[in-house]
Short mmCIF file of N, CA and C in Angstrom, two decimals:
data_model
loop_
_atom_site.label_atom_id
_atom_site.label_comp_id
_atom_site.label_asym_id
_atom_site.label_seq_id
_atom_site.Cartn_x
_atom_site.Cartn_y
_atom_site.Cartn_z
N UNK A 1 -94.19 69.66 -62.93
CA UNK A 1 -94.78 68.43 -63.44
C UNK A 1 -95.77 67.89 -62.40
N UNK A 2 -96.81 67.25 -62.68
CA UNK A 2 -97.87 66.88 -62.41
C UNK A 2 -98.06 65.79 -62.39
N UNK A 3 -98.29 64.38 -61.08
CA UNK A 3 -98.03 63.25 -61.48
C UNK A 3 -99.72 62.82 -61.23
N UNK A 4 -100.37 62.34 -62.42
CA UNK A 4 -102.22 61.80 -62.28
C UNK A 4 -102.12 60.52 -61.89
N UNK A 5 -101.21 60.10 -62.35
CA UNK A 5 -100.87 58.29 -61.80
C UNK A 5 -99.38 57.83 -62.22
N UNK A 6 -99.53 56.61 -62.27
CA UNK A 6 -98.18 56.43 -61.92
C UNK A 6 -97.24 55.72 -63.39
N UNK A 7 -98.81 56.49 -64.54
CA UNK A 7 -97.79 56.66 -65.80
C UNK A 7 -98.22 57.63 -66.88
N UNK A 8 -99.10 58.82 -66.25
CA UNK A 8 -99.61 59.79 -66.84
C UNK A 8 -98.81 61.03 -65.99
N UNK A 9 -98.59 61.66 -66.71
CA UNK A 9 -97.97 62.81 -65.82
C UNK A 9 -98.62 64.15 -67.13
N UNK A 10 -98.48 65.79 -66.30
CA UNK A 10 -99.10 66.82 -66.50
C UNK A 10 -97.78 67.95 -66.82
N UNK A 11 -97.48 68.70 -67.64
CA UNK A 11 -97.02 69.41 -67.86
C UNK A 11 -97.50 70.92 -68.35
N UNK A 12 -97.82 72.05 -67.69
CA UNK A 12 -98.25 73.32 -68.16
C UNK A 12 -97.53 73.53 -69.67
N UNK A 13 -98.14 74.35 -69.98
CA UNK A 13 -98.32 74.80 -71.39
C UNK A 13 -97.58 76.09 -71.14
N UNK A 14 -96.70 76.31 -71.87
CA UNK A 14 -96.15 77.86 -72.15
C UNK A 14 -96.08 78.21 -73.44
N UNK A 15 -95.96 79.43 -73.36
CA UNK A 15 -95.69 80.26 -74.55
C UNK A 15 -95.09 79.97 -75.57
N UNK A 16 -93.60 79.59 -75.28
CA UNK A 16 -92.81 78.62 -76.32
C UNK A 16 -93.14 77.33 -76.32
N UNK A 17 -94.13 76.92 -75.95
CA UNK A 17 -94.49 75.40 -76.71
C UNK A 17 -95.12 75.32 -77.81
N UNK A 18 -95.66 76.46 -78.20
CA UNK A 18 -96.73 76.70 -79.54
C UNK A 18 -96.51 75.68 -80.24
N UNK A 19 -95.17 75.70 -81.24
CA UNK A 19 -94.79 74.77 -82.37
C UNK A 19 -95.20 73.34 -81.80
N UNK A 20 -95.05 73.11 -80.81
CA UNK A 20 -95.23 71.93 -80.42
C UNK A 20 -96.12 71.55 -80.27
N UNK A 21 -97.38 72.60 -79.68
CA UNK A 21 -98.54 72.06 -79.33
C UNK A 21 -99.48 72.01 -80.89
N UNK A 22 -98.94 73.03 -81.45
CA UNK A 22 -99.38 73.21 -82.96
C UNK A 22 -99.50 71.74 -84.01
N UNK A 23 -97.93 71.19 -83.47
CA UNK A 23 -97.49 69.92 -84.38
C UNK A 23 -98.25 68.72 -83.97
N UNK A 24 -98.52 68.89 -82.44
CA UNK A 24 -99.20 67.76 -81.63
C UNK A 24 -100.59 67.42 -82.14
N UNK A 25 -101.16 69.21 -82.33
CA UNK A 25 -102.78 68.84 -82.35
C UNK A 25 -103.10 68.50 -83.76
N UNK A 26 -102.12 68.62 -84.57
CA UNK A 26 -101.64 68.45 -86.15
C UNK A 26 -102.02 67.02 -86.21
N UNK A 27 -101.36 65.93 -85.10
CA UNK A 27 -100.85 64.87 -85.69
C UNK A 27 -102.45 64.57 -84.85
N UNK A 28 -103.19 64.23 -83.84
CA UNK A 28 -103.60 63.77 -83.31
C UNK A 28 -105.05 63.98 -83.64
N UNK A 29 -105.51 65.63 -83.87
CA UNK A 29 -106.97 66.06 -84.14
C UNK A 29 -107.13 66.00 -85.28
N UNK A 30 -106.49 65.90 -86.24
CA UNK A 30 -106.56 66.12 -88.17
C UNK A 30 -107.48 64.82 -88.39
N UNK A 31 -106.49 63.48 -87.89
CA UNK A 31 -106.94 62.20 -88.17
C UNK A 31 -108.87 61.46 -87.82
N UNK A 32 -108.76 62.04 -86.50
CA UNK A 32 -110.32 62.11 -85.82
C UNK A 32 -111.38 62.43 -86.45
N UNK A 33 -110.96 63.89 -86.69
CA UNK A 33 -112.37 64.67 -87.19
C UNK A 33 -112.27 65.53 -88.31
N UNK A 34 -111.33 65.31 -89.45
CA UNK A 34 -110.90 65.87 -90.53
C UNK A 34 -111.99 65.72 -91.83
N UNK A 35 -112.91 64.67 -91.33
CA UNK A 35 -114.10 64.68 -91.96
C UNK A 35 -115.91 65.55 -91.38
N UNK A 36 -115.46 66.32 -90.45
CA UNK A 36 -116.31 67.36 -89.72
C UNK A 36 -115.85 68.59 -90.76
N UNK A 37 -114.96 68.47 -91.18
CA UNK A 37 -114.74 70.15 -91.58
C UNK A 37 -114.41 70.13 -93.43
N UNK A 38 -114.79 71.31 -93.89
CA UNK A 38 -113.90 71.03 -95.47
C UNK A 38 -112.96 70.86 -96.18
N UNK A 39 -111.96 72.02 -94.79
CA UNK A 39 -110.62 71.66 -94.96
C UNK A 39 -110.14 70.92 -94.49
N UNK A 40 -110.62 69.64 -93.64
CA UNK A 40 -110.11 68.54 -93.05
C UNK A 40 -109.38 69.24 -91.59
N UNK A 41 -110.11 70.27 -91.13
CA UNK A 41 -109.64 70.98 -90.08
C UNK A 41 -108.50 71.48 -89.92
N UNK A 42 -107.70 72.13 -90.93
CA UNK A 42 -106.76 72.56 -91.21
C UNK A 42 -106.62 74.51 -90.35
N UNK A 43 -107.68 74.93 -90.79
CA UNK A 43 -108.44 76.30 -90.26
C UNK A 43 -109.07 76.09 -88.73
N UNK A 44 -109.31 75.40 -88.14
CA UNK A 44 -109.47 74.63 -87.01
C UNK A 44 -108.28 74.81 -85.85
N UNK A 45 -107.21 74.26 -86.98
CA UNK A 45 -106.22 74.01 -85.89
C UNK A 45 -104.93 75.44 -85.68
N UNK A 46 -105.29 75.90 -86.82
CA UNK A 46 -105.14 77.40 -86.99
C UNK A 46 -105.20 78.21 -86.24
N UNK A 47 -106.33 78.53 -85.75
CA UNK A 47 -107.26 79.58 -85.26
C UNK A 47 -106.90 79.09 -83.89
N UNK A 48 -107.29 77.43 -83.25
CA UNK A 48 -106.69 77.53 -81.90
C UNK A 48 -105.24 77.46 -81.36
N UNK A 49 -104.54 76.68 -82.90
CA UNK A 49 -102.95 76.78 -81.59
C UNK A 49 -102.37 77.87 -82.09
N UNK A 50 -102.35 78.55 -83.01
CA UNK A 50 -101.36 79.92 -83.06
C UNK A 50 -100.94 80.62 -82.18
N UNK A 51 -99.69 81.36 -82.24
CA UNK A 51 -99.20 82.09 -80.94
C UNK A 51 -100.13 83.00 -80.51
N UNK A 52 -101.17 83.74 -80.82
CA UNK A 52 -101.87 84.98 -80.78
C UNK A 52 -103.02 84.36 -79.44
N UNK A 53 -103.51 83.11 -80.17
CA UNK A 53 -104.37 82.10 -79.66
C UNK A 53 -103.96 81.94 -78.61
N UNK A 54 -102.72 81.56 -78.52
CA UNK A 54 -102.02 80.76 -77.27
C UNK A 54 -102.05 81.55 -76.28
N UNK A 55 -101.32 82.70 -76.38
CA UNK A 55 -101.25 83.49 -75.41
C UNK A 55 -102.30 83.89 -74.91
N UNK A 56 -103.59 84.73 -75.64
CA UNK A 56 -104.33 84.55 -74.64
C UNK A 56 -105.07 83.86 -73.80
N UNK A 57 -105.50 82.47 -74.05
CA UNK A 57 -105.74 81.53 -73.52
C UNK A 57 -104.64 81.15 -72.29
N UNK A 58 -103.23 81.27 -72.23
CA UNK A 58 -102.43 80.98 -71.24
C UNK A 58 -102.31 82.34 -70.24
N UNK A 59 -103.21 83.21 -70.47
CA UNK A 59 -103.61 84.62 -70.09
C UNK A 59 -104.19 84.46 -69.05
N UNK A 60 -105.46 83.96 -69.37
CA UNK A 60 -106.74 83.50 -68.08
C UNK A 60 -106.37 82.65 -67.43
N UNK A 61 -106.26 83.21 -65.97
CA UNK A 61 -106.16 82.67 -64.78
C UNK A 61 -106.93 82.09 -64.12
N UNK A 62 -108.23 81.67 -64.86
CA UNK A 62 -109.31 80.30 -64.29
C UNK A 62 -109.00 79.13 -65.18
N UNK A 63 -107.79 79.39 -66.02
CA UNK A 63 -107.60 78.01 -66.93
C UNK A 63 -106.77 77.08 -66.61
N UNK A 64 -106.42 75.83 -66.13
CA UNK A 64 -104.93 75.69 -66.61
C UNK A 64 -105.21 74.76 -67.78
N UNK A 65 -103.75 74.22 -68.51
CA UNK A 65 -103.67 74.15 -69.85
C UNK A 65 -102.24 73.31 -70.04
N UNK A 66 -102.26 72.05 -70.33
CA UNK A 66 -101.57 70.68 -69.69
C UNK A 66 -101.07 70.01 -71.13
N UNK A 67 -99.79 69.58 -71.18
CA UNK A 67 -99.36 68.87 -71.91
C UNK A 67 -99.56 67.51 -71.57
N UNK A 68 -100.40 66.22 -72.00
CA UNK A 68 -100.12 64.60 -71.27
C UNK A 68 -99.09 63.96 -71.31
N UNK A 69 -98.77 63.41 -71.14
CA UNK A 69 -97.47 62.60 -70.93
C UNK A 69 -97.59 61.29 -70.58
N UNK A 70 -97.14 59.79 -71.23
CA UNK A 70 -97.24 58.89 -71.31
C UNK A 70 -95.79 58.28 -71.12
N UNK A 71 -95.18 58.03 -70.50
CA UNK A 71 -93.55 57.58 -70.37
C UNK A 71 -93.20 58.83 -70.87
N UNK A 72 -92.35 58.78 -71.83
CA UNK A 72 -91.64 60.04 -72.45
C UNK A 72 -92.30 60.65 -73.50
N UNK A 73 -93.00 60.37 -73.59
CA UNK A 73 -94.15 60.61 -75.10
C UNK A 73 -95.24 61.76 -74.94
N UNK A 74 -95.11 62.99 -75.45
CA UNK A 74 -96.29 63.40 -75.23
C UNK A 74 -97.62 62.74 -75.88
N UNK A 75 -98.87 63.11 -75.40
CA UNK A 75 -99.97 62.30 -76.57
C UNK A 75 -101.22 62.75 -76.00
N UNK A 76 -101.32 64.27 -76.00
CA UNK A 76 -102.22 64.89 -75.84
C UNK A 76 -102.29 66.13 -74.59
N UNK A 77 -103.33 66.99 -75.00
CA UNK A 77 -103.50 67.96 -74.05
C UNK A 77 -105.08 67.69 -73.08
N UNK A 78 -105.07 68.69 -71.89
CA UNK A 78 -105.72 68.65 -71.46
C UNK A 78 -105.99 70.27 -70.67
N UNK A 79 -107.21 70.78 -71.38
CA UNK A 79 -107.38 72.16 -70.64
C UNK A 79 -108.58 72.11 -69.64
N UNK A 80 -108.65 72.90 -68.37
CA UNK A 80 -109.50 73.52 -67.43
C UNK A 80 -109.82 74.24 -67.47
N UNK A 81 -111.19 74.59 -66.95
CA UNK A 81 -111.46 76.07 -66.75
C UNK A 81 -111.96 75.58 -64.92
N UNK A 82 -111.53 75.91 -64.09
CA UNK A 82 -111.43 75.84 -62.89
C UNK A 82 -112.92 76.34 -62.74
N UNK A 83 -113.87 77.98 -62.56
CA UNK A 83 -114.92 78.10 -62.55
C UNK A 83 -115.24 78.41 -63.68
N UNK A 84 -116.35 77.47 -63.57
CA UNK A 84 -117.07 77.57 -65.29
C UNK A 84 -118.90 77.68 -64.84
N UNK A 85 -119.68 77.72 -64.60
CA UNK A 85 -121.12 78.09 -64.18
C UNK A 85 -121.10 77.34 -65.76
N UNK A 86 -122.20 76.61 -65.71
CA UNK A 86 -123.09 75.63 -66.58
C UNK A 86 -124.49 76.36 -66.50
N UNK A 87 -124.89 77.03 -67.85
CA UNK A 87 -126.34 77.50 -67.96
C UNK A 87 -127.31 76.25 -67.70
N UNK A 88 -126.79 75.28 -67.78
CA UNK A 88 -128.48 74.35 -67.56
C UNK A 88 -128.41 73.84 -66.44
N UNK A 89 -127.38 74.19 -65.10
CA UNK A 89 -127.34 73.88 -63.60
C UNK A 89 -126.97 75.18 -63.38
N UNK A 90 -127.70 76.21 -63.11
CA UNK A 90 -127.22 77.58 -62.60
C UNK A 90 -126.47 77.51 -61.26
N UNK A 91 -127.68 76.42 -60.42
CA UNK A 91 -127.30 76.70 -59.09
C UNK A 91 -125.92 75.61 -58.80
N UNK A 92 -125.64 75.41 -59.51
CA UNK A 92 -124.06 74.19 -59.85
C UNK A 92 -122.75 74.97 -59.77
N UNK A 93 -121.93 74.86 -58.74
CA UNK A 93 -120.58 75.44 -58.95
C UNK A 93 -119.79 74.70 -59.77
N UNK A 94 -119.16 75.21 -61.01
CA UNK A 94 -118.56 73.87 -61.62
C UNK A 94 -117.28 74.46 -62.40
N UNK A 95 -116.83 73.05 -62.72
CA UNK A 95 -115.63 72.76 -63.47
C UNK A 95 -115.45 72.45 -65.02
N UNK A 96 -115.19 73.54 -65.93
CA UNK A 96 -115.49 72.68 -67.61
C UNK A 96 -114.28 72.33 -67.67
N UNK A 97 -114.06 71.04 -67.88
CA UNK A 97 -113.15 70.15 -69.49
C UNK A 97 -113.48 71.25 -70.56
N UNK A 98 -112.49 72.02 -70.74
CA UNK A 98 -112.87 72.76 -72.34
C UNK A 98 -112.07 71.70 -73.28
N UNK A 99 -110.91 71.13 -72.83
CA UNK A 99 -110.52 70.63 -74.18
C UNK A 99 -109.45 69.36 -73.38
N UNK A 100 -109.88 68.30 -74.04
CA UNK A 100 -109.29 66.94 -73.58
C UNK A 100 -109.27 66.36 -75.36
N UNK A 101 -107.74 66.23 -75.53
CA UNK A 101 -107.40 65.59 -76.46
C UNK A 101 -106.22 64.12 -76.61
N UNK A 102 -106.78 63.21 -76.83
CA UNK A 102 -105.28 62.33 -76.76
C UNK A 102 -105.24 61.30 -78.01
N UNK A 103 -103.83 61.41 -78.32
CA UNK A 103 -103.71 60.67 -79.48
C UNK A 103 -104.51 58.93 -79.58
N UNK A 104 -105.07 59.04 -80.57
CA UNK A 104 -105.77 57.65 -80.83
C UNK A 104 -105.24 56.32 -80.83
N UNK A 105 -103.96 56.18 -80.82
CA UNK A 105 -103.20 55.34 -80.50
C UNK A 105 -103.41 55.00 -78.90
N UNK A 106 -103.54 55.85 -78.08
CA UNK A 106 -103.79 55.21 -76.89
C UNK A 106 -105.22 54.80 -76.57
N UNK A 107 -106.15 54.92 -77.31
CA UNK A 107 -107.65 54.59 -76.63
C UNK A 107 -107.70 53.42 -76.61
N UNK A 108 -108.80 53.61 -74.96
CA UNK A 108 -108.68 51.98 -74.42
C UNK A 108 -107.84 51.56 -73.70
N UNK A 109 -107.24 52.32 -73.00
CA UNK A 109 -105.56 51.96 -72.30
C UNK A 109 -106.33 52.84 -71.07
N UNK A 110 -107.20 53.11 -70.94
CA UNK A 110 -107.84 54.19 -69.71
C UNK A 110 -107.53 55.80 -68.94
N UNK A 111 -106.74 55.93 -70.16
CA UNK A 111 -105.88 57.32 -69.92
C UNK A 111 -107.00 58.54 -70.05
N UNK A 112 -107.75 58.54 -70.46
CA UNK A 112 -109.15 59.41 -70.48
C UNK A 112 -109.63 59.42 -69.28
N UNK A 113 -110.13 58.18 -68.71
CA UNK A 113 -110.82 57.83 -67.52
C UNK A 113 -109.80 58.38 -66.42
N UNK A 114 -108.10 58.45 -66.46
CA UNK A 114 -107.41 58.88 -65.05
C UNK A 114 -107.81 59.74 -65.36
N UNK A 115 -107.60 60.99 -66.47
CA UNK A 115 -107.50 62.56 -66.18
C UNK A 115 -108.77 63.26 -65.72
N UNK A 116 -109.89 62.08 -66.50
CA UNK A 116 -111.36 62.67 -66.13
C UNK A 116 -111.08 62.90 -64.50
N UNK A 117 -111.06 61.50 -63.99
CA UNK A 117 -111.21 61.57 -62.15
C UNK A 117 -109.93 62.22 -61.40
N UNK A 118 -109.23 62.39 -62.01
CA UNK A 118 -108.02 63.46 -61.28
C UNK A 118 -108.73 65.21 -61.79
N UNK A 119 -109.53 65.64 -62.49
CA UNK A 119 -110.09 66.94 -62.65
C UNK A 119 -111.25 66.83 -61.70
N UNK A 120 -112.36 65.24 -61.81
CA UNK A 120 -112.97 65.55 -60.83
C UNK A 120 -112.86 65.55 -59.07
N UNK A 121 -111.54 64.83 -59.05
CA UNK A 121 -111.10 64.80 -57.79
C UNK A 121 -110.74 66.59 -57.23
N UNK A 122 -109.48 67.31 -58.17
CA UNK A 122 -109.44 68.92 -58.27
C UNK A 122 -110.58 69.49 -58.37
N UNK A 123 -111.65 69.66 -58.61
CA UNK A 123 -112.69 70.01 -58.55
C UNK A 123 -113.43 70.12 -57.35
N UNK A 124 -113.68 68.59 -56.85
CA UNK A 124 -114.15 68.64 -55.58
C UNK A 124 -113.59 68.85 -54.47
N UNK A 125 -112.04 68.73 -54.83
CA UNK A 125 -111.10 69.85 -53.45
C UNK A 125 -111.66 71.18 -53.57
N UNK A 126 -111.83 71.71 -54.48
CA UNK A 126 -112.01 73.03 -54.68
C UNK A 126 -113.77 73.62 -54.39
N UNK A 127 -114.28 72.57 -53.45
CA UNK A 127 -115.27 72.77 -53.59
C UNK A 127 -116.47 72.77 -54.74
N UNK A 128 -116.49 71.97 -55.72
CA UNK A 128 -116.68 71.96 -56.76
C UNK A 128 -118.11 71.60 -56.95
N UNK A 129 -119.63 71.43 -57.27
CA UNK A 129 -120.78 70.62 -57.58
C UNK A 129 -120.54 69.50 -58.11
N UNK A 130 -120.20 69.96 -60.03
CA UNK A 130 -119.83 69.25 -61.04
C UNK A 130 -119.12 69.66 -61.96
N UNK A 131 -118.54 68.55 -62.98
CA UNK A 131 -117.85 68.92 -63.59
C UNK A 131 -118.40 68.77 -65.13
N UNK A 132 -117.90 69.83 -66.19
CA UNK A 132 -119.03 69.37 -67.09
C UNK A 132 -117.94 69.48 -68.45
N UNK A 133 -118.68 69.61 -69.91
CA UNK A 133 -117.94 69.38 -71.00
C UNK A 133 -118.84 69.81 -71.97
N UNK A 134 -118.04 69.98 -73.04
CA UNK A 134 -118.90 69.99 -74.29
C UNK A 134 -118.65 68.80 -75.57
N UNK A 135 -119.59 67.71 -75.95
CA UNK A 135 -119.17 66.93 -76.99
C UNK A 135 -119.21 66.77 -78.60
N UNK A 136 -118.83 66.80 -79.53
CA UNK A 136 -119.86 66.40 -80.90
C UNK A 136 -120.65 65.18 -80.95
N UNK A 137 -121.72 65.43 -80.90
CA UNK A 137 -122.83 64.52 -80.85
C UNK A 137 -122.85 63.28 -81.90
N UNK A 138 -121.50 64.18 -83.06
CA UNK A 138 -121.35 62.89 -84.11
C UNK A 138 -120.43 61.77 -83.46
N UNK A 139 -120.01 61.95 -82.50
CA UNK A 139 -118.51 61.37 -82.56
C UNK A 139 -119.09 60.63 -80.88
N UNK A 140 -119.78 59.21 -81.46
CA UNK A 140 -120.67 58.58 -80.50
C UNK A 140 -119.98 57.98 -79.58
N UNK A 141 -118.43 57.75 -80.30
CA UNK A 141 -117.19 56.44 -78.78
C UNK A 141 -117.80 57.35 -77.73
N UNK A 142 -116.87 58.80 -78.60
CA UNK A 142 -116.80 59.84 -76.99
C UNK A 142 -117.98 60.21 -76.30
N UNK A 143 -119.11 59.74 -76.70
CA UNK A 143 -120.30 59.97 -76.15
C UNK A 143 -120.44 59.09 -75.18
N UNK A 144 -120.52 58.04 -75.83
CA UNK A 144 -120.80 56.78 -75.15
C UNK A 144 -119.76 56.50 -74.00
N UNK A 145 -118.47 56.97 -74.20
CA UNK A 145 -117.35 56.53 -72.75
C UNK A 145 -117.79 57.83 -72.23
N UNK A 146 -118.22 59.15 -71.87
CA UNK A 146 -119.07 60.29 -70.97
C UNK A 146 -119.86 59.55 -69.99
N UNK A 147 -121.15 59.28 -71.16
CA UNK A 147 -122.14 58.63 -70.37
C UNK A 147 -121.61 57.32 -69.35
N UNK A 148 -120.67 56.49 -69.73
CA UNK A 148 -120.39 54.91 -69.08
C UNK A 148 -119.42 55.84 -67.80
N UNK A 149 -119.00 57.02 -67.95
CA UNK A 149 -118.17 57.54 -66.59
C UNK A 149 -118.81 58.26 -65.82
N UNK A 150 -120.54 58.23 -66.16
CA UNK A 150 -121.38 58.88 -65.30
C UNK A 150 -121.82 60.46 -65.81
N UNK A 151 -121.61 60.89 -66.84
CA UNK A 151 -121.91 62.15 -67.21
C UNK A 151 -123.18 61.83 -67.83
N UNK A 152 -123.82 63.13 -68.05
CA UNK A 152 -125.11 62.81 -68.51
C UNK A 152 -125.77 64.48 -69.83
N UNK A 153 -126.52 64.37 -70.16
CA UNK A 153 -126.30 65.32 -71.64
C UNK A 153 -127.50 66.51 -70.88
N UNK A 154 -127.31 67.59 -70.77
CA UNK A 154 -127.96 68.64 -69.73
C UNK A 154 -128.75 69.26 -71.32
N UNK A 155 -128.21 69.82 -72.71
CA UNK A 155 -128.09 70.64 -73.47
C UNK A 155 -127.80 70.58 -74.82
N UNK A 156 -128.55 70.67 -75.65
CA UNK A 156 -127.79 71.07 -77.33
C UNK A 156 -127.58 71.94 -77.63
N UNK A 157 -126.90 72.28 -78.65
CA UNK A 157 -126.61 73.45 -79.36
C UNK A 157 -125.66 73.14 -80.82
N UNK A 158 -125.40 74.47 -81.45
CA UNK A 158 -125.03 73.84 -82.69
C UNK A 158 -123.20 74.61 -82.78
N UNK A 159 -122.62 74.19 -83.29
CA UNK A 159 -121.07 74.75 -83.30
C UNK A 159 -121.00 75.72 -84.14
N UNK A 160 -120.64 76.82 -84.39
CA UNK A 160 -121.27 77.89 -84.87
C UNK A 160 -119.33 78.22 -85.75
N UNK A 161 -119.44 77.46 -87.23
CA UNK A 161 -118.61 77.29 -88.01
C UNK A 161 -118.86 77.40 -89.17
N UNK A 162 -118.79 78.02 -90.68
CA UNK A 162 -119.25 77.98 -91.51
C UNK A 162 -118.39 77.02 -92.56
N UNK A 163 -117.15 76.72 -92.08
CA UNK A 163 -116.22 75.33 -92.65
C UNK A 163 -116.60 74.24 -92.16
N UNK A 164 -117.38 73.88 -91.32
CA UNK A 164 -117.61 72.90 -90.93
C UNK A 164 -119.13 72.28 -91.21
N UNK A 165 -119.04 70.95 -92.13
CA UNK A 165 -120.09 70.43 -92.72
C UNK A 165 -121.67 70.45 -91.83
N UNK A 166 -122.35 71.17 -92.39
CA UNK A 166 -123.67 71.79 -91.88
C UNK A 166 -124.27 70.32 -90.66
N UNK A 167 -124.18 69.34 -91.30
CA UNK A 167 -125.09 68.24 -90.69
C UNK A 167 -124.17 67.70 -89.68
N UNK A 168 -123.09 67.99 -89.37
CA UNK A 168 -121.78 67.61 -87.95
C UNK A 168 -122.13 68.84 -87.50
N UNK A 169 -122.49 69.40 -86.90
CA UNK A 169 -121.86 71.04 -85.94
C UNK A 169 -122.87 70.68 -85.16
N UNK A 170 -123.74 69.51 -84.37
CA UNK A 170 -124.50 69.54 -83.30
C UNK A 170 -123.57 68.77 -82.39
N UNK A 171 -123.83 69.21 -80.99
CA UNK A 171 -123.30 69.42 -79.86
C UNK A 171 -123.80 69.01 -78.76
N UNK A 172 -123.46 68.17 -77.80
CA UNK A 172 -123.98 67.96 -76.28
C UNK A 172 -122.67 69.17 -75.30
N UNK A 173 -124.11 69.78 -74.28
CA UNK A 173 -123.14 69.84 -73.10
C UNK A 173 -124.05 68.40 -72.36
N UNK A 174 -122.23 68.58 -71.55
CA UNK A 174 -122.43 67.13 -70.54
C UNK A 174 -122.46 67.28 -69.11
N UNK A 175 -122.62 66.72 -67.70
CA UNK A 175 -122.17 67.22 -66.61
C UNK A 175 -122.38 65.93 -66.07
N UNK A 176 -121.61 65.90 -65.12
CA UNK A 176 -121.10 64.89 -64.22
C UNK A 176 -121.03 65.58 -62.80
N UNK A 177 -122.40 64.79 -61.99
CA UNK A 177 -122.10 65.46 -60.26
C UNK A 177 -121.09 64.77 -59.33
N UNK A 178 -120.68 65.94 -58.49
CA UNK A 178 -119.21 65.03 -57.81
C UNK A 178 -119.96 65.06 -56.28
N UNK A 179 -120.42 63.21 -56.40
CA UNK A 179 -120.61 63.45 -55.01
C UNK A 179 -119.68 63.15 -53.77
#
């Protein structure tokens, strides 16, 4: 266990958590962005938490891959990719956020903002440049709390989904320098 502060705590992801992480991203990602996709992201959540999924993702050893924890409550994940090289800062050693999720019930309580600066704090132990992300460009809160934590939009691109409604699948990468 992993303590980010002194009411967020970190738990690795294993193999037998599937169902759980399955049920989690069920309850938490469906509600968000269930209007991005046709099936209300049903095929979405499929494709990433399944056991097949899981495992290899808990495979790669530049990832880690975090259950959140709120008192006793889980209420979201949080994945790393420790080295990640950012095409639009080549010369940038960096850190991606591939996947920061937390139940909507907590936004606004600043639980985003610890994990951000506890990855960029790990980061810059590790010698790090920056740390960067990828966003949906529809989904403006999360844009807008990036930019207000100092990240800034390097990149577009489009999400490359054929369930997912043609005019949502544009994309920011983001990066944030750790000075």
């Amino acid at each position: 266990m992993i303590q980010v502060s002194n009411i967020l705590r970190l738990t690795e992801i294993k193999i037998g958590d599937q169902e759980q992480l399955f049920d989690l991203m069920t309850r938490i990602y469906v509600p968000v962005y269930k209007h991005f996709w046709e099936d209300q992201g049903k095929s979405y959540i499929e494709s990433l938490y399944n056991s097949i999924n899981l495992k290899k993702e808990l495979e790669d050893l530049n990832a880690c891959y975090y259950f959140v924890h709120y008192n006793d409550e889980v209420i979201g994940i949080l994945r790393v990719l420790k080295d990640a090289p950012l095409s639009d800062v080549p010369d940038k050693k960096a850190t991606k956020i591939h996947r920061i999720y937390l139940d909507p019930k907590t936004q606004g309580k600043g639980f985003g903002k610890t994990l951000l600066n506890w990855v960029e704090i790990k980061a810059k132990d590790s010698g790090k440049d920056i740390i960067w992300l990828e966003a949906m460009d529809q989904q403006q809160a999360a844009v807008g709390f990036y930019k207000a934590i100092g990240f800034v939009v390097s990149g577009t691109f489009s999400f490359n989904s054929k369930i997912m409604h043609a005019p949502l699948r544009g994309m920011y990468r983001m990066w944030k320098p750790l000075h």
